Amino acid sequence: MYARSTTIWARTASVDDGVANIRDTAMPAVLGMDGCIGLSMLVNREDGRCIVTTAWQTAEAMRASAEAAAALRERAHDLMGGDMTVDEWEIAVLHRDHRAGDGACARVTWLRVDPGQIDRMTGVFTDTVLPSLESFEGFCSASLLTDRSSGRCVGSVAYDSVDAMRRSRERADEVRAGVIRESGAERLDVSEFELAIAHLRVPELV
């Protein structure tokens, strides 16, 4: 499974318009493309960072969607403003305890490892991170996206509520520190988001 993520550093005043555009226009179009198996949108209303991720059955399906997806992406960018980046990933791990409901949120961690250590990172996430997360209050799901060429990895953990996510911070810090020690990863960034849209049909990948 594969994923394409578009990050827009939007004007904070335009975030709601951006969410509406993705929900009402981009999502129906993307979900109608061959091989698409879902879309999600994360929103940080404090700094305007919005991340739209589409999931695909194969790399070929993701590549075939590029031109049509680019037009939708530009429309969203026009509405929201700010800088924009696009990244493509392999979905290495996805574990869902239950589906996220209204009020769900997510903590996202960006790491970098030596490209030759991607499989090791995947193993650490599966064998160490997931068992720990399953005991967290309000845990919904977790995923790991990887880029084998650069060694970058993105771990996302969804929670039922902002309160549950906040109460998990100390334990999450401990788990993250352990992963960094065990995998030799470099921490790039950590941020918390509202899960504005979660329409995913990605099967369990553990």
mmCIF file of C-alpha atoms in Angstrom:
data_model
loop_
_atom_site.group_PDB
_atom_site.id
_atom_site.type_symbol
_atom_site.label_atom_id
_atom_site.label_comp_id
_atom_site.label_asym_id
_atom_site.label_seq_id
_atom_site.Cartn_x
_atom_site.Cartn_y
_atom_site.Cartn_z
ATOM 1 C CA MET A 1 0.000 0.000 0.000
ATOM 2 C CA TYR A 2 1.151 3.550 -0.738
ATOM 3 C CA ALA A 3 0.258 7.098 0.246
ATOM 4 C CA ARG A 4 0.659 10.640 -1.026
ATOM 5 C CA SER A 5 0.612 13.460 1.514
ATOM 6 C CA THR A 6 0.118 17.132 0.720
ATOM 7 C CA THR A 7 1.093 19.591 3.434
ATOM 8 C CA ILE A 8 -0.234 23.136 3.194
ATOM 9 C CA TRP A 9 0.806 25.838 5.648
ATOM 10 C CA ALA A 10 -2.509 27.605 5.311
ATOM 11 C CA ARG A 11 -3.746 30.967 6.459
ATOM 12 C CA THR A 12 -5.443 30.114 9.757
ATOM 13 C CA ALA A 13 -8.560 32.013 8.728
ATOM 14 C CA SER A 14 -8.936 29.798 5.648
ATOM 15 C CA VAL A 15 -8.635 26.404 7.376
ATOM 16 C CA ASP A 16 -12.399 25.783 7.567
ATOM 17 C CA ASP A 17 -12.801 26.654 3.872
ATOM 18 C CA GLY A 18 -9.989 24.230 3.114
ATOM 19 C CA VAL A 19 -11.602 21.411 5.092
ATOM 20 C CA ALA A 20 -14.913 21.999 3.301
ATOM 21 C CA ASN A 21 -13.184 21.923 -0.096
ATOM 22 C CA ILE A 22 -11.401 18.664 0.650
ATOM 23 C CA ARG A 23 -14.542 17.046 2.098
ATOM 24 C CA ASP A 24 -17.008 18.188 -0.556
ATOM 25 C CA THR A 25 -14.913 18.398 -3.736
ATOM 26 C CA ALA A 26 -11.524 16.687 -3.512
ATOM 27 C CA MET A 27 -12.526 13.601 -1.542
ATOM 28 C CA PRO A 28 -15.355 12.422 -3.856
ATOM 29 C CA ALA A 29 -13.085 12.936 -6.861
ATOM 30 C CA VAL A 30 -10.127 11.103 -5.334
ATOM 31 C CA LEU A 31 -12.178 8.208 -3.992
ATOM 32 C CA GLY A 32 -13.511 7.691 -7.516
ATOM 33 C CA MET A 33 -10.002 7.154 -8.911
ATOM 34 C CA ASP A 34 -8.830 3.608 -9.619
ATOM 35 C CA GLY A 35 -6.899 2.126 -6.728
ATOM 36 C CA CYS A 36 -7.702 4.800 -4.147
ATOM 37 C CA ILE A 37 -8.459 3.318 -0.729
ATOM 38 C CA GLY A 38 -8.969 6.387 1.386
ATOM 39 C CA LEU A 39 -8.306 9.981 2.363
ATOM 40 C CA SER A 40 -7.595 11.723 5.646
ATOM 41 C CA MET A 41 -7.001 15.339 6.649
ATOM 42 C CA LEU A 42 -5.140 16.603 9.700
ATOM 43 C CA VAL A 43 -5.467 20.217 10.823
ATOM 44 C CA ASN A 44 -3.459 22.318 13.259
ATOM 45 C CA ARG A 45 -5.513 25.454 13.787
ATOM 46 C CA GLU A 46 -2.754 27.226 15.712
ATOM 47 C CA ASP A 47 -0.133 27.311 12.954
ATOM 48 C CA GLY A 48 -2.311 26.501 9.924
ATOM 49 C CA ARG A 49 -0.517 23.290 8.978
ATOM 50 C CA CYS A 50 -2.919 20.958 7.163
ATOM 51 C CA ILE A 51 -1.963 17.509 5.884
ATOM 52 C CA VAL A 52 -4.134 15.682 3.352
ATOM 53 C CA THR A 53 -3.142 12.054 2.776
ATOM 54 C CA THR A 54 -4.523 9.765 0.096
ATOM 55 C CA ALA A 55 -3.950 6.002 0.225
ATOM 56 C CA TRP A 56 -3.488 3.714 -2.789
ATOM 57 C CA GLN A 57 -3.483 -0.021 -3.417
ATOM 58 C CA THR A 58 -0.349 0.124 -5.585
ATOM 59 C CA ALA A 59 2.430 2.499 -6.559
ATOM 60 C CA GLU A 60 1.156 2.323 -10.133
ATOM 61 C CA ALA A 61 -2.305 3.528 -9.093
ATOM 62 C CA MET A 62 -0.766 6.387 -7.146
ATOM 63 C CA ARG A 63 1.366 7.449 -10.111
ATOM 64 C CA ALA A 64 -1.588 7.203 -12.498
ATOM 65 C CA SER A 65 -3.551 9.610 -10.302
ATOM 66 C CA ALA A 66 -0.821 12.260 -10.275
ATOM 67 C CA GLU A 67 -2.174 14.641 -12.913
ATOM 68 C CA ALA A 68 -5.767 14.659 -11.643
ATOM 69 C CA ALA A 69 -4.616 14.905 -8.032
ATOM 70 C CA ALA A 70 -2.371 17.861 -8.880
ATOM 71 C CA ALA A 71 -5.345 19.864 -10.182
ATOM 72 C CA LEU A 72 -7.298 19.195 -6.975
ATOM 73 C CA ARG A 73 -4.254 20.068 -4.910
ATOM 74 C CA GLU A 74 -3.804 23.410 -6.653
ATOM 75 C CA ARG A 75 -7.449 24.281 -6.042
ATOM 76 C CA ALA A 76 -7.018 23.574 -2.319
ATOM 77 C CA HIS A 77 -3.814 25.598 -2.258
ATOM 78 C CA ASP A 78 -5.534 28.545 -3.927
ATOM 79 C CA LEU A 79 -8.205 28.518 -1.231
ATOM 80 C CA MET A 80 -5.886 28.053 1.738
ATOM 81 C CA GLY A 81 -2.716 29.885 0.722
ATOM 82 C CA GLY A 82 0.736 29.374 2.200
ATOM 83 C CA ASP A 83 3.592 27.047 1.288
ATOM 84 C CA MET A 84 2.863 23.529 0.020
ATOM 85 C CA THR A 85 4.893 20.309 -0.126
ATOM 86 C CA VAL A 86 4.042 16.877 -1.542
ATOM 87 C CA ASP A 87 5.525 13.554 -0.389
ATOM 88 C CA GLU A 88 5.011 9.937 -1.411
ATOM 89 C CA TRP A 89 5.297 7.015 0.992
ATOM 90 C CA GLU A 90 4.989 3.301 1.460
ATOM 91 C CA ILE A 91 2.433 2.350 4.111
ATOM 92 C CA ALA A 92 4.599 0.066 6.224
ATOM 93 C CA VAL A 93 2.270 -0.443 9.201
ATOM 94 C CA LEU A 94 -1.385 0.252 9.915
ATOM 95 C CA HIS A 95 -3.153 -0.966 13.048
ATOM 96 C CA ARG A 96 -6.699 0.079 13.926
ATOM 97 C CA ASP A 97 -8.210 -0.630 17.330
ATOM 98 C CA HIS A 98 -11.435 1.109 16.302
ATOM 99 C CA ARG A 99 -12.507 3.826 13.912
ATOM 100 C CA ALA A 100 -12.082 7.447 14.915
ATOM 101 C CA GLY A 101 -15.225 9.391 15.677
ATOM 102 C CA ASP A 102 -16.064 13.058 16.042
ATOM 103 C CA GLY A 103 -13.509 14.931 18.120
ATOM 104 C CA ALA A 104 -10.646 12.578 17.236
ATOM 105 C CA CYS A 105 -7.115 13.908 16.946
ATOM 106 C CA ALA A 106 -3.625 12.662 16.156
ATOM 107 C CA ARG A 107 -0.024 13.091 17.162
ATOM 108 C CA VAL A 108 2.431 12.853 14.272
ATOM 109 C CA THR A 109 6.160 12.187 14.587
ATOM 110 C CA TRP A 110 8.659 12.649 11.747
ATOM 111 C CA LEU A 111 11.922 10.703 11.987
ATOM 112 C CA ARG A 112 14.876 9.932 9.760
ATOM 113 C CA VAL A 113 16.972 6.757 9.758
ATOM 114 C CA ASP A 114 19.688 5.432 7.515
ATOM 115 C CA PRO A 115 17.786 4.210 4.421
ATOM 116 C CA GLY A 116 19.166 0.732 4.998
ATOM 117 C CA GLN A 117 17.464 0.669 8.400
ATOM 118 C CA ILE A 118 13.883 1.167 7.200
ATOM 119 C CA ASP A 119 12.969 -2.490 7.749
ATOM 120 C CA ARG A 120 14.464 -2.314 11.222
ATOM 121 C CA MET A 121 12.366 0.763 12.003
ATOM 122 C CA THR A 122 9.265 -1.053 10.778
ATOM 123 C CA GLY A 123 10.064 -3.954 13.074
ATOM 124 C CA VAL A 124 10.579 -1.666 16.061
ATOM 125 C CA PHE A 125 7.267 0.056 15.373
ATOM 126 C CA THR A 126 5.423 -3.257 15.077
ATOM 127 C CA ASP A 127 7.071 -5.083 17.973
ATOM 128 C CA THR A 128 7.602 -2.239 20.462
ATOM 129 C CA VAL A 129 5.443 0.775 19.656
ATOM 130 C CA LEU A 130 2.115 -0.887 18.894
ATOM 131 C CA PRO A 131 1.953 -3.033 22.068
ATOM 132 C CA SER A 132 2.622 0.079 24.138
ATOM 133 C CA LEU A 133 0.063 2.207 22.319
ATOM 134 C CA GLU A 134 -2.709 -0.351 22.767
ATOM 135 C CA SER A 135 -2.669 0.354 26.507
ATOM 136 C CA PHE A 136 -3.050 4.134 26.038
ATOM 137 C CA GLU A 137 -6.367 5.669 27.043
ATOM 138 C CA GLY A 138 -8.391 6.655 23.988
ATOM 139 C CA PHE A 139 -6.102 4.952 21.456
ATOM 140 C CA CYS A 140 -7.786 4.568 18.046
ATOM 141 C CA SER A 141 -5.121 3.635 15.510
ATOM 142 C CA ALA A 142 -1.499 3.959 14.487
ATOM 143 C CA SER A 143 0.374 3.983 11.204
ATOM 144 C CA LEU A 144 3.930 4.182 9.928
ATOM 145 C CA LEU A 145 4.751 5.640 6.521
ATOM 146 C CA THR A 146 8.258 5.234 5.118
ATOM 147 C CA ASP A 147 10.391 6.575 2.275
ATOM 148 C CA ARG A 148 13.113 4.058 1.463
ATOM 149 C CA SER A 149 15.113 6.515 -0.643
ATOM 150 C CA SER A 150 15.513 9.209 2.016
ATOM 151 C CA GLY A 151 15.075 7.191 5.211
ATOM 152 C CA ARG A 152 12.276 9.465 6.391
ATOM 153 C CA CYS A 153 9.466 7.924 8.437
ATOM 154 C CA VAL A 154 6.168 9.316 9.709
ATOM 155 C CA GLY A 155 4.384 7.751 12.640
ATOM 156 C CA SER A 156 0.790 8.836 13.337
ATOM 157 C CA VAL A 157 -1.250 7.908 16.390
ATOM 158 C CA ALA A 158 -4.951 8.767 16.572
ATOM 159 C CA TYR A 159 -6.904 9.259 19.801
ATOM 160 C CA ASP A 160 -10.604 9.564 20.602
ATOM 161 C CA SER A 161 -10.245 13.049 22.066
ATOM 162 C CA VAL A 162 -7.886 15.948 22.640
ATOM 163 C CA ASP A 163 -7.962 15.228 26.380
ATOM 164 C CA ALA A 164 -6.867 11.618 25.851
ATOM 165 C CA MET A 165 -4.069 12.737 23.553
ATOM 166 C CA ARG A 166 -2.860 15.328 26.048
ATOM 167 C CA ARG A 167 -2.845 12.817 28.895
ATOM 168 C CA SER A 168 -0.733 10.482 26.751
ATOM 169 C CA ARG A 169 2.093 12.968 26.159
ATOM 170 C CA GLU A 170 4.470 11.811 28.867
ATOM 171 C CA ARG A 171 4.130 8.126 28.014
ATOM 172 C CA ALA A 172 4.351 8.915 24.293
ATOM 173 C CA ASP A 173 7.595 10.810 24.908
ATOM 174 C CA GLU A 174 8.999 7.731 26.651
ATOM 175 C CA VAL A 175 7.984 5.412 23.811
ATOM 176 C CA ARG A 176 9.443 7.789 21.218
ATOM 177 C CA ALA A 177 12.741 8.036 23.090
ATOM 178 C CA GLY A 178 12.954 4.253 23.177
ATOM 179 C CA VAL A 179 12.329 4.004 19.445
ATOM 180 C CA ILE A 180 15.028 6.562 18.723
ATOM 181 C CA ARG A 181 17.525 4.670 20.879
ATOM 182 C CA GLU A 182 16.666 1.298 19.388
ATOM 183 C CA SER A 183 16.566 2.363 15.745
ATOM 184 C CA GLY A 184 19.226 5.066 15.718
ATOM 185 C CA ALA A 185 16.673 7.514 14.295
ATOM 186 C CA GLU A 186 16.913 11.286 14.182
ATOM 187 C CA ARG A 187 13.840 13.153 15.431
ATOM 188 C CA LEU A 188 12.722 15.739 12.884
ATOM 189 C CA ASP A 189 9.411 17.021 14.245
ATOM 190 C CA VAL A 190 6.416 16.215 16.460
ATOM 191 C CA SER A 191 3.041 17.920 16.166
ATOM 192 C CA GLU A 192 -0.565 17.420 17.260
ATOM 193 C CA PHE A 193 -3.580 17.787 14.974
ATOM 194 C CA GLU A 194 -7.336 17.666 14.777
ATOM 195 C CA LEU A 195 -8.441 14.697 12.655
ATOM 196 C CA ALA A 196 -10.772 16.695 10.436
ATOM 197 C CA ILE A 197 -11.485 13.938 7.894
ATOM 198 C CA ALA A 198 -10.942 10.195 8.279
ATOM 199 C CA HIS A 199 -12.261 8.188 5.356
ATOM 200 C CA LEU A 200 -9.891 5.243 5.065
ATOM 201 C CA ARG A 201 -10.402 1.751 3.684
ATOM 202 C CA VAL A 202 -6.809 0.659 4.197
ATOM 203 C CA PRO A 203 -6.659 -2.919 5.532
ATOM 204 C CA GLU A 204 -4.680 -3.910 8.610
ATOM 205 C CA LEU A 205 -0.947 -3.946 7.842
ATOM 206 C CA VAL A 206 1.117 -5.290 10.757
#
